[in-house]
Coordinates of N, CA and C in Angstrom, one line a residue:
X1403 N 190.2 -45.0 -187.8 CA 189.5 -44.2 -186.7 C 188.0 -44.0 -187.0
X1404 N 187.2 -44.3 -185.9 CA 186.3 -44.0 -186.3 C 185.5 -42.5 -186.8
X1405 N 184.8 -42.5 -187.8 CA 184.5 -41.0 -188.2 C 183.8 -40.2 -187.1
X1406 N 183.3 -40.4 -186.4 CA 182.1 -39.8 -185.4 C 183.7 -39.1 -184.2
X1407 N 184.3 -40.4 -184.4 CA 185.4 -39.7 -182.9 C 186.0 -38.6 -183.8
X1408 N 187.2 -38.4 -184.8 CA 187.0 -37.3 -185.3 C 186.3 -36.6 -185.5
X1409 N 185.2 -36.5 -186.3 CA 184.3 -35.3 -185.9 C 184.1 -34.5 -184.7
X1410 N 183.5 -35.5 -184.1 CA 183.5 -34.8 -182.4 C 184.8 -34.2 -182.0
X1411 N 186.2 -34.5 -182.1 CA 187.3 -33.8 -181.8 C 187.2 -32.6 -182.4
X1412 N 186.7 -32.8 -183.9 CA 187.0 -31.4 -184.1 C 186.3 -30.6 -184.3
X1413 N 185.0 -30.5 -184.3 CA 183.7 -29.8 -183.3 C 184.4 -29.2 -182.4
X1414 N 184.6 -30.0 -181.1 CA 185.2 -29.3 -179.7 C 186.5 -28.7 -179.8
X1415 N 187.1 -29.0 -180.5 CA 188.0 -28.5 -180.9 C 188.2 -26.9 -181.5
X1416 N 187.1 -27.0 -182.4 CA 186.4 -25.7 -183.1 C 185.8 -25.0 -181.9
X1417 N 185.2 -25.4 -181.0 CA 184.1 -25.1 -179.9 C 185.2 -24.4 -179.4
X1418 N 186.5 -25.1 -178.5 CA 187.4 -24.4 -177.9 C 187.9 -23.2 -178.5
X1419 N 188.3 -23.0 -179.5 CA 189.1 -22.4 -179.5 C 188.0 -21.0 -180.0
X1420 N 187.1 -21.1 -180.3 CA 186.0 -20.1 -180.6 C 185.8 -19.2 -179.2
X1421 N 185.7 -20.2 -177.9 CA 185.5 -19.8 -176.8 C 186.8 -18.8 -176.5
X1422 N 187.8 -19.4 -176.6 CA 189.5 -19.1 -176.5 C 189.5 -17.5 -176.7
X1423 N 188.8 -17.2 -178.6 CA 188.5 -15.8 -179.3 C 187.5 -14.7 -178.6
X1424 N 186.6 -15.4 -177.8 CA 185.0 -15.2 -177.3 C 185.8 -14.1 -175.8
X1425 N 186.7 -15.1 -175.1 CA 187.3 -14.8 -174.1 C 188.1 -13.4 -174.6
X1426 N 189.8 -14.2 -175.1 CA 190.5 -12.5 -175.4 C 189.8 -11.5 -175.6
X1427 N 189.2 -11.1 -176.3 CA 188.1 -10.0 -176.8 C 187.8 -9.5 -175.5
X1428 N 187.0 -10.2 -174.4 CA 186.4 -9.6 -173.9 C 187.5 -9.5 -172.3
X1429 N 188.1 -10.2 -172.2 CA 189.2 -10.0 -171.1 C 190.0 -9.0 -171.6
X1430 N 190.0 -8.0 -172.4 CA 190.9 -7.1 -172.8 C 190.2 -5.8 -172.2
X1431 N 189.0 -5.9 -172.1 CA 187.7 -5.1 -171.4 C 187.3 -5.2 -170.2
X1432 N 188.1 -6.2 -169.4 CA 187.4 -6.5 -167.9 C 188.8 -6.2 -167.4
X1433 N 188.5 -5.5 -165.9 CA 189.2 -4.9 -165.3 C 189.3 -6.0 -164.1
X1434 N 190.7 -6.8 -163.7 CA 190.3 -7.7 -162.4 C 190.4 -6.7 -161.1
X1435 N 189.4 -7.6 -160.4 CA 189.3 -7.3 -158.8 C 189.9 -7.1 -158.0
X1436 N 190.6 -6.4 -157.3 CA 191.8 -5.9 -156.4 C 191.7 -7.1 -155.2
X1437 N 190.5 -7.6 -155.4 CA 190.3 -8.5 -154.1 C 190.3 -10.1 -154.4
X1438 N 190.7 -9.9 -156.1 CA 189.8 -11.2 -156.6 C 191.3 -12.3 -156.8
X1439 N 191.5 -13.1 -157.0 CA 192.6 -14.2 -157.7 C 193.8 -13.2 -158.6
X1440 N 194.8 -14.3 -158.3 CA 195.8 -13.4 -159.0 C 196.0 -13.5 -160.2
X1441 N 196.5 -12.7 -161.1 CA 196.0 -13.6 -162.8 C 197.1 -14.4 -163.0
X1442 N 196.6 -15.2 -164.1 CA 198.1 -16.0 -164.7 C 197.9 -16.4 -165.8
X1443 N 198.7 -17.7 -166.4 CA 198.6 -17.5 -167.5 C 197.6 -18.8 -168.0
X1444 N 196.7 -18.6 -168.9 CA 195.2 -19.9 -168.9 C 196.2 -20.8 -169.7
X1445 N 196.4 -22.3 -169.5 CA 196.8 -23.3 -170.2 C 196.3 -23.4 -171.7
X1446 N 196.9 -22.8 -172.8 CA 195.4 -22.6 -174.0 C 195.7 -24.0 -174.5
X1447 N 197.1 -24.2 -174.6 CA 196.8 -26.1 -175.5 C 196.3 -26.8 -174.7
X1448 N 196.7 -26.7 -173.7 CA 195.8 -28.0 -172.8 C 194.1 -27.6 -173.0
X1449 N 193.8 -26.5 -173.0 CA 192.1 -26.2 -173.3 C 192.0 -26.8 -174.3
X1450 N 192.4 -26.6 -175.7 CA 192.0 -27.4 -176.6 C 192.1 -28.6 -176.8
X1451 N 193.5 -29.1 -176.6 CA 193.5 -30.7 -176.4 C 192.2 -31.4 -176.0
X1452 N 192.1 -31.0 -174.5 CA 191.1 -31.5 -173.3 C 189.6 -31.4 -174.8
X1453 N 189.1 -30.4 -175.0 CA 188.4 -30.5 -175.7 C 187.8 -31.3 -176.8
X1454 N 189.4 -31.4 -177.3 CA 188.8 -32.3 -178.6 C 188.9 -33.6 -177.8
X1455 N 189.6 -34.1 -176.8 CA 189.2 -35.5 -176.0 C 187.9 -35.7 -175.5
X1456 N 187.4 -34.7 -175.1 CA 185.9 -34.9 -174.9 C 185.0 -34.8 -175.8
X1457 N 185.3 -34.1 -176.9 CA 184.5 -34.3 -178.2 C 184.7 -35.6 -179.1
X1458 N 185.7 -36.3 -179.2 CA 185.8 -37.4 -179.5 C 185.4 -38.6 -178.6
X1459 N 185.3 -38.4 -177.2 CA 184.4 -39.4 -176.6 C 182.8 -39.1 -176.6
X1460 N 182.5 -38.5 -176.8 CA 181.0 -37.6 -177.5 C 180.5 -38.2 -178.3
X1461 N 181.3 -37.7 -179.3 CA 181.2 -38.0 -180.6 C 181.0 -39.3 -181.1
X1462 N 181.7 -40.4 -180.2 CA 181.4 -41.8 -180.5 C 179.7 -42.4 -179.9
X1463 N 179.7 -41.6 -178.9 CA 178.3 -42.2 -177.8 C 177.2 -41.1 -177.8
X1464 N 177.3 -40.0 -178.5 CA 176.0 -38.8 -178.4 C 175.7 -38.7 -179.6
X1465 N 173.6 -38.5 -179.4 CA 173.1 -38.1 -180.4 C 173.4 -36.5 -180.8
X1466 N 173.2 -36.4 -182.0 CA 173.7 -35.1 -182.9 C 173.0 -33.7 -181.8
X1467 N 171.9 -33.8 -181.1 CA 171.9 -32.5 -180.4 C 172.5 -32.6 -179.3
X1468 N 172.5 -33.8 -178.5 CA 173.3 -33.7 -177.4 C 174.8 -33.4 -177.8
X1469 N 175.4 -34.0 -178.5 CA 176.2 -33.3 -179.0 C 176.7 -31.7 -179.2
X1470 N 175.7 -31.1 -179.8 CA 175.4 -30.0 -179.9 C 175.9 -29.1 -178.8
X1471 N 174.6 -29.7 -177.8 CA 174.5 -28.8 -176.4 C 176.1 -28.8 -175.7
X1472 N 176.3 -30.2 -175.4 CA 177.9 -30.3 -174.8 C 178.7 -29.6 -176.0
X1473 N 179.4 -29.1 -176.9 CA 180.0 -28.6 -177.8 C 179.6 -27.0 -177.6
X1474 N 178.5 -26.9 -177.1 CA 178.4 -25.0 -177.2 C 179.2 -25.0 -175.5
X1475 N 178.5 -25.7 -174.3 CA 179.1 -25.6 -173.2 C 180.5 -25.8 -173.2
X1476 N 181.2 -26.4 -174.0 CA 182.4 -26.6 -173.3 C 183.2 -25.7 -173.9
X1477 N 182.7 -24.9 -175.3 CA 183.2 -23.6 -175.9 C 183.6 -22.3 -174.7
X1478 N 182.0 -22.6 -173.9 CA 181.8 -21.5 -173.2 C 182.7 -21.6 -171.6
X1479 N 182.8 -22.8 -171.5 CA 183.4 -23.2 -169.8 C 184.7 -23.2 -170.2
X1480 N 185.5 -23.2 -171.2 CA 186.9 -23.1 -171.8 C 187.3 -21.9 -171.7
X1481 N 186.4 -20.8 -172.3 CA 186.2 -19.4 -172.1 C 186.6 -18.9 -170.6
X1482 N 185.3 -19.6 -169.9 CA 185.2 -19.4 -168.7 C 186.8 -19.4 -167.9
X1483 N 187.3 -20.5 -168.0 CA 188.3 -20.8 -167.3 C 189.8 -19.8 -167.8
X1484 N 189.3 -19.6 -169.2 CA 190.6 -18.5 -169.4 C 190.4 -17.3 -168.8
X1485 N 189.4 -16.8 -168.7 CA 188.9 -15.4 -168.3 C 189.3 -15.3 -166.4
X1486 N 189.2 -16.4 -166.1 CA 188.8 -16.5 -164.3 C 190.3 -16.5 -164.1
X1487 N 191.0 -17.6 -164.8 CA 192.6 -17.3 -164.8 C 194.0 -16.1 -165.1
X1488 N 192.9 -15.6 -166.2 CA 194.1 -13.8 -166.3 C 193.2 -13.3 -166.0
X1489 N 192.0 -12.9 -165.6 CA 191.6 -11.7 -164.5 C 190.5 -12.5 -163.6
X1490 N 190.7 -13.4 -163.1 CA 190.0 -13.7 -161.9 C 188.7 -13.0 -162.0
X1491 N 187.9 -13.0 -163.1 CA 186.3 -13.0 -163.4 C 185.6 -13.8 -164.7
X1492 N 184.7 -14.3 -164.2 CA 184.1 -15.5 -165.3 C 182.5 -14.7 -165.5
X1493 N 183.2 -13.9 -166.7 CA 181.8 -13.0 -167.5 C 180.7 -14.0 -167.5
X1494 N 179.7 -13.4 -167.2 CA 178.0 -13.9 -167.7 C 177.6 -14.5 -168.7
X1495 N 178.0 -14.0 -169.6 CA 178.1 -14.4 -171.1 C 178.1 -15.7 -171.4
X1496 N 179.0 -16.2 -170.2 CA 180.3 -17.6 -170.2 C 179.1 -18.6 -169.7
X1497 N 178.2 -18.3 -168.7 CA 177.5 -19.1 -167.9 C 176.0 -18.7 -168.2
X1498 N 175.2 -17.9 -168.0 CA 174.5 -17.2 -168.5 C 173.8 -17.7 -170.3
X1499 N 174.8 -17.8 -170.9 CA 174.5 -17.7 -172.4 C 174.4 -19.7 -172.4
X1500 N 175.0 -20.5 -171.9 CA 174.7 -21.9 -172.2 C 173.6 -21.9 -170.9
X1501 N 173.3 -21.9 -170.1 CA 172.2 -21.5 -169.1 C 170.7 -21.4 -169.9
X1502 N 171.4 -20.5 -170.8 CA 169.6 -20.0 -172.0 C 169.4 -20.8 -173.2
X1503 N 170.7 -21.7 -173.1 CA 170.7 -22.1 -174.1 C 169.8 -23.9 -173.9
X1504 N 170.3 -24.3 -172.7 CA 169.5 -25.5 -171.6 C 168.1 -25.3 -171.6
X1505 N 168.2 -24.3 -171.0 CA 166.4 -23.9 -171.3 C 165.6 -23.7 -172.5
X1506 N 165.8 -23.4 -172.8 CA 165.4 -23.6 -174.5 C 165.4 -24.7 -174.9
X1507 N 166.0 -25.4 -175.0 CA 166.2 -26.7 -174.9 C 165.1 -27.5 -174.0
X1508 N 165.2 -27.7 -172.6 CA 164.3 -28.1 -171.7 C 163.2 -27.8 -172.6
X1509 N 163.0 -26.7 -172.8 CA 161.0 -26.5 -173.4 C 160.9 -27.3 -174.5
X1510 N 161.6 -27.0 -175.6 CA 161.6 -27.9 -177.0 C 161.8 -29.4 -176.7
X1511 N 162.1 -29.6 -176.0 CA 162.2 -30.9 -175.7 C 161.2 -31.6 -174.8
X1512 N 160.5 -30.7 -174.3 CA 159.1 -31.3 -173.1 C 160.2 -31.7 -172.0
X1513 N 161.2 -31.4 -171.2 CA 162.3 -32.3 -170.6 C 162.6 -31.3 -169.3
X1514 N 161.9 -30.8 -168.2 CA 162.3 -30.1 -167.3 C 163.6 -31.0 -166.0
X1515 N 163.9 -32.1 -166.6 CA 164.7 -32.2 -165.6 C 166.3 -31.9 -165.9
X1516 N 166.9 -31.3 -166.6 CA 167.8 -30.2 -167.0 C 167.9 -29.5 -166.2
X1517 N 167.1 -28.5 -166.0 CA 166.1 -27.3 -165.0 C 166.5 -27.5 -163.5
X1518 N 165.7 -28.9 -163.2 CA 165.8 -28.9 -161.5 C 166.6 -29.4 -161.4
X1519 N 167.3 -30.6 -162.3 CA 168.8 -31.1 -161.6 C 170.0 -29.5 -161.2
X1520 N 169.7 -28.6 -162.2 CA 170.6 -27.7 -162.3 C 170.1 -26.5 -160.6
X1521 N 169.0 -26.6 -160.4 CA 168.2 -26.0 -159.5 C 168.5 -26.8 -158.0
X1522 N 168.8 -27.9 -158.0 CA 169.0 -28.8 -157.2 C 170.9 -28.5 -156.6
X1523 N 170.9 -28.0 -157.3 CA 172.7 -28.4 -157.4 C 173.5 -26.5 -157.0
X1524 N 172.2 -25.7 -157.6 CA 172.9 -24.6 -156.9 C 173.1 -23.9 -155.8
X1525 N 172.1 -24.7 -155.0 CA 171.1 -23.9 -153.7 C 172.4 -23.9 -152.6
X1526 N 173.2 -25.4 -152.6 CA 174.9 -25.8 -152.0 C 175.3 -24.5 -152.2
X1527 N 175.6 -24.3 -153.2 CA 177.0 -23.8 -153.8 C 176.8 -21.9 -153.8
X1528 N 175.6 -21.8 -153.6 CA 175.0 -20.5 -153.5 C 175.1 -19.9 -152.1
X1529 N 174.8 -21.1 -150.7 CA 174.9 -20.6 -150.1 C 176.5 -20.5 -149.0
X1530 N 177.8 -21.5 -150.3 CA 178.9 -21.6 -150.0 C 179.2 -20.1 -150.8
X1531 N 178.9 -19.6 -151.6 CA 179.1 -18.2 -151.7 C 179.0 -16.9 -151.3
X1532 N 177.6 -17.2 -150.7 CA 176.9 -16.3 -149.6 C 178.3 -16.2 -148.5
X1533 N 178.2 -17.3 -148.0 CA 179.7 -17.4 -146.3 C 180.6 -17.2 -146.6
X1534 N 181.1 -17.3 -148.1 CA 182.8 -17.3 -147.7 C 182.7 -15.6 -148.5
X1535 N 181.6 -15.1 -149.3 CA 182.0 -13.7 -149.4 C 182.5 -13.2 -150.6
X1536 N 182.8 -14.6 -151.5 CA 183.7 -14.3 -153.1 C 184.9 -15.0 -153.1
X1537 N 185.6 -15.1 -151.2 CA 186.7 -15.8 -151.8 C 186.4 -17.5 -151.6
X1538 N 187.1 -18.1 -152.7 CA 187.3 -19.4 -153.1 C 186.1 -19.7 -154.2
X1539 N 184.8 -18.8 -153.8 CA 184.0 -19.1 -154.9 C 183.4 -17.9 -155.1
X1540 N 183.0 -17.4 -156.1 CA 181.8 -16.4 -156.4 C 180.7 -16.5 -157.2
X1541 N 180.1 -15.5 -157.4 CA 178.7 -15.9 -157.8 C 179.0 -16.6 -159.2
X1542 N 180.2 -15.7 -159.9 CA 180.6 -16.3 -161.5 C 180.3 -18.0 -161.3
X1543 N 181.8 -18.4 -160.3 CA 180.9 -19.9 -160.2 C 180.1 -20.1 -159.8
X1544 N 178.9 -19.7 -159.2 CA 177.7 -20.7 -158.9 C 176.8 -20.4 -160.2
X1545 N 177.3 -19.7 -160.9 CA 176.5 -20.1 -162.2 C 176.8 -21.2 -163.3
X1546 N 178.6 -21.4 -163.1 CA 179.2 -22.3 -163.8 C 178.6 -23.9 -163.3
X1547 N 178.4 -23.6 -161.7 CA 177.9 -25.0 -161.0 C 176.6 -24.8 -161.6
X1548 N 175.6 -24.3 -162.3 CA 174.1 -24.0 -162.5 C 174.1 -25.2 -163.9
X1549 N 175.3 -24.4 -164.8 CA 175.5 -25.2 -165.7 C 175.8 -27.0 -165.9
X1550 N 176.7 -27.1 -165.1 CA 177.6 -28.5 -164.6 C 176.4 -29.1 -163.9
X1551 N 175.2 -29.0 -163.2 CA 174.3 -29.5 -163.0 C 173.2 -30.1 -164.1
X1552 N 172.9 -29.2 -164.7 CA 171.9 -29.1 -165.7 C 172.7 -30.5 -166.9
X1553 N 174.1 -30.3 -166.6 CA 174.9 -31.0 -167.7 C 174.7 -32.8 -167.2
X1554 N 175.0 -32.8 -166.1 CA 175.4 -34.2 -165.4 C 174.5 -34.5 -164.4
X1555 N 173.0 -33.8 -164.4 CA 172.1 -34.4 -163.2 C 172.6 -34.3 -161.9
X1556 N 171.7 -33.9 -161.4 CA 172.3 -33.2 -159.9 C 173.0 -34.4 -158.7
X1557 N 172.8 -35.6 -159.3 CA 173.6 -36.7 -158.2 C 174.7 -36.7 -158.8
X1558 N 175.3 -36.8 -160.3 CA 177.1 -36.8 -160.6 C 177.3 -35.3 -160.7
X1559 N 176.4 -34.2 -160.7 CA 176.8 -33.1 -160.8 C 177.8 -32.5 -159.1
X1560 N 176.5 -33.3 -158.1 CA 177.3 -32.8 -156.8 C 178.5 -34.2 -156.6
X1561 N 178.3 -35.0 -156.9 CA 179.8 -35.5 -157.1 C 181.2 -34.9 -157.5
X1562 N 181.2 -34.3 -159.1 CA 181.8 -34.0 -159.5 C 182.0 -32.6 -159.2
X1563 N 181.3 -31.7 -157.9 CA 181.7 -31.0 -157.8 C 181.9 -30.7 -156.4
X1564 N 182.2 -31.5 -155.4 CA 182.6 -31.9 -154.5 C 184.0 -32.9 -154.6
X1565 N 184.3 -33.3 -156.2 CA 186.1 -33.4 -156.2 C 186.3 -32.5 -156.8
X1566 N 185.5 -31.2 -156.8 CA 186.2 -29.9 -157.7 C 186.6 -29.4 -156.4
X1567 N 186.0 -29.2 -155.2 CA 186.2 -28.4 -154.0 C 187.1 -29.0 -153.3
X1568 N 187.2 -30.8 -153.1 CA 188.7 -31.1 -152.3 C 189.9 -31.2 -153.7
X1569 N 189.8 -30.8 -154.9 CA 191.0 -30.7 -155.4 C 191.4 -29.4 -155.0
X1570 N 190.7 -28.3 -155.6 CA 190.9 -27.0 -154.6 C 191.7 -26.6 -153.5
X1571 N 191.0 -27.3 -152.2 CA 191.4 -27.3 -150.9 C 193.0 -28.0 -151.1
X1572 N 193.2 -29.1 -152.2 CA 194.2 -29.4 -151.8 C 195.7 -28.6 -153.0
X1573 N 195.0 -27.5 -153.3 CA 195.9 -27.5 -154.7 C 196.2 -26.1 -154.0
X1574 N 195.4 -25.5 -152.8 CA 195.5 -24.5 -152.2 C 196.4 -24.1 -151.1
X1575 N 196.7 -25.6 -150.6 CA 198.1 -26.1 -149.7 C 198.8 -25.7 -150.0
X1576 N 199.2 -25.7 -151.1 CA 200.6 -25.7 -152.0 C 201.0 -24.5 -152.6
X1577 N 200.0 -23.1 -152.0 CA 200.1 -22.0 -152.9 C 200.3 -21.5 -150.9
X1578 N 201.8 -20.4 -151.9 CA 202.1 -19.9 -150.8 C 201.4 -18.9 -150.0
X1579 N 200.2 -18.1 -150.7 CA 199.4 -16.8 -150.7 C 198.4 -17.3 -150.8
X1580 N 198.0 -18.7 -149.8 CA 197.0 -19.2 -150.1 C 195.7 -18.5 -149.1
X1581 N 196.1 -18.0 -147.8 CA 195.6 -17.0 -146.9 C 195.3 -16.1 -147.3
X1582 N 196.3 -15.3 -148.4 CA 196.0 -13.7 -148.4 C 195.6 -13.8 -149.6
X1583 N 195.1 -14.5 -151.0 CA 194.8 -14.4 -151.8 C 194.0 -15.5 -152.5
X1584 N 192.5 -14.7 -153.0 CA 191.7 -15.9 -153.1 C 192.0 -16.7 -154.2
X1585 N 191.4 -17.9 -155.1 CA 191.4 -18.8 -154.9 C 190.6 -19.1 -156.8
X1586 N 191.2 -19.0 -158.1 CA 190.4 -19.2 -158.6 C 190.0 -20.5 -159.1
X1587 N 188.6 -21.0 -158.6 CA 187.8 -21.6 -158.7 C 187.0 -22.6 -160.1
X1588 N 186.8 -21.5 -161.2 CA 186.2 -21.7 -162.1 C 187.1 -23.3 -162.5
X1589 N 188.2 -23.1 -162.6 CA 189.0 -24.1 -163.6 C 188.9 -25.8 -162.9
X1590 N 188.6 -25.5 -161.2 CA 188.3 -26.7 -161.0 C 187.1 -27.3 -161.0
X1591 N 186.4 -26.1 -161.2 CA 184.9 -26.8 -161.4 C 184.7 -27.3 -162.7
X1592 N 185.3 -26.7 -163.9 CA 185.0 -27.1 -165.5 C 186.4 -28.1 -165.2
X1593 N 187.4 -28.2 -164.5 CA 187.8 -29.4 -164.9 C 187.1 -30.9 -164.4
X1594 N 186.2 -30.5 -163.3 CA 185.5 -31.9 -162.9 C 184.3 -32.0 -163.6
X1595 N 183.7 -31.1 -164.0 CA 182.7 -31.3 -165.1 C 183.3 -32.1 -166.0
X1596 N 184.4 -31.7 -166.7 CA 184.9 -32.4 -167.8 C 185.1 -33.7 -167.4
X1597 N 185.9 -34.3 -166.7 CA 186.0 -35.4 -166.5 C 185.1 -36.3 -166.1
X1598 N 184.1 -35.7 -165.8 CA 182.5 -36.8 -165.3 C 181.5 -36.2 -166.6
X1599 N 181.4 -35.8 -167.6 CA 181.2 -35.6 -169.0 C 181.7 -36.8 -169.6
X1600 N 182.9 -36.9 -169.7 CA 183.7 -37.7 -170.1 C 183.2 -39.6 -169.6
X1601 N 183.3 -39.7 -168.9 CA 183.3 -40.8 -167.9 C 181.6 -41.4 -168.4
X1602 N 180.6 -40.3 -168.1 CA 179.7 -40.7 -168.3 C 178.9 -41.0 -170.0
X1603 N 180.0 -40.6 -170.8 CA 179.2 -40.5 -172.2 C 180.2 -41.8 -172.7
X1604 N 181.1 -42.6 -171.6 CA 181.7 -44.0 -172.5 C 180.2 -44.9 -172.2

């Protein structure tokens, strides 16, 4: 096997389940929204699995900071998605914290198109949050989409998150309380991130 694919698995790997620790902690502290998604239970091996598969495709095709950057985000959007799924809220911390971490980055790097692809991609999804009110999206995700832009350039970013919205729509058919109960979001957004992460770093 090649060494880099290992490594990279278990970086992300590391990455997940850091996030996994980052999350419990602080979902033991957040109270869900009476109005918000119903909780359940976050898939944790499949988080990490998923992880180290994108860290191993990484790992083969990214230089050591790109690496980096994708390895703190997908700590944090692993987070994200367990938190959104037992209490239907995706802390700041989650979105916010690789957010600052892009920018920083953007300056050290002389590289603002991080910035406006990510600026490009939220203005959609901001004002799909604005209309529908919180349900199916909330602000939590339009920060996660802030990220997923900045990640994948705003032309596979709104791709990839435009098959996050008709997987949604269609995974929302199937839920019986799909009228009276909103809709959490986060997991389809970080799962189409991931998979156009993936795709585009072969």
């Amino acid at each position: 096997m090649n060494p880099h694919v290992l490594l990279g698995a278990i970086l992300f790997a590391c990455a997940a389940i850091a996030g996994l620790v980052a999350a419990t902690a602080i979902c033991t502290r957040v109270e869900a929204f009476e109005d918000g998604p119903k909780a359940g239970t976050p898939p944790i091996v499949a988080l990490v699995a998923g992880a180290a598969l994108i860290g191993g495709i990484a790992g083969a095709h990214s230089d050591p900071a790109r690496l980096g950057l994708v390895a703190i985000v997908t700590g944090a959007f692993v987070a994200a998605w367990y938190c959104d799924v037992a209490r239907g809220v995706v802390p700041d911390v989650f979105s916010l914290g690789p957010l600052a971490v892009i920018a920083a980055l953007a300056f050290v790097w002389h590289d603002p198109r991080m910035v406006v692809s990510s600026l490009i991609v939220v203005v959609p999804f901001s004002i799909a949050a604005y209309l529908s009110r919180g349900r199916g999206m909330g602000w939590g995700d339009v920060k996660l989409v802030a990220v997923s832009g900045a990640m994948l350039g705003a032309s596979n970013a709104l791709l990839a998150l435009a098959l996050a919205a008709f997987a949604a729509a269609v995974g929302a058919k199937f839920r019986r309380d799909a009228a009276a109960q909103p809709l959490a979001f986060a997991p389809y957004l970080i799962g189409a991130t991931a998979l156009f992460t993936a795709f585009t770093a072969l």
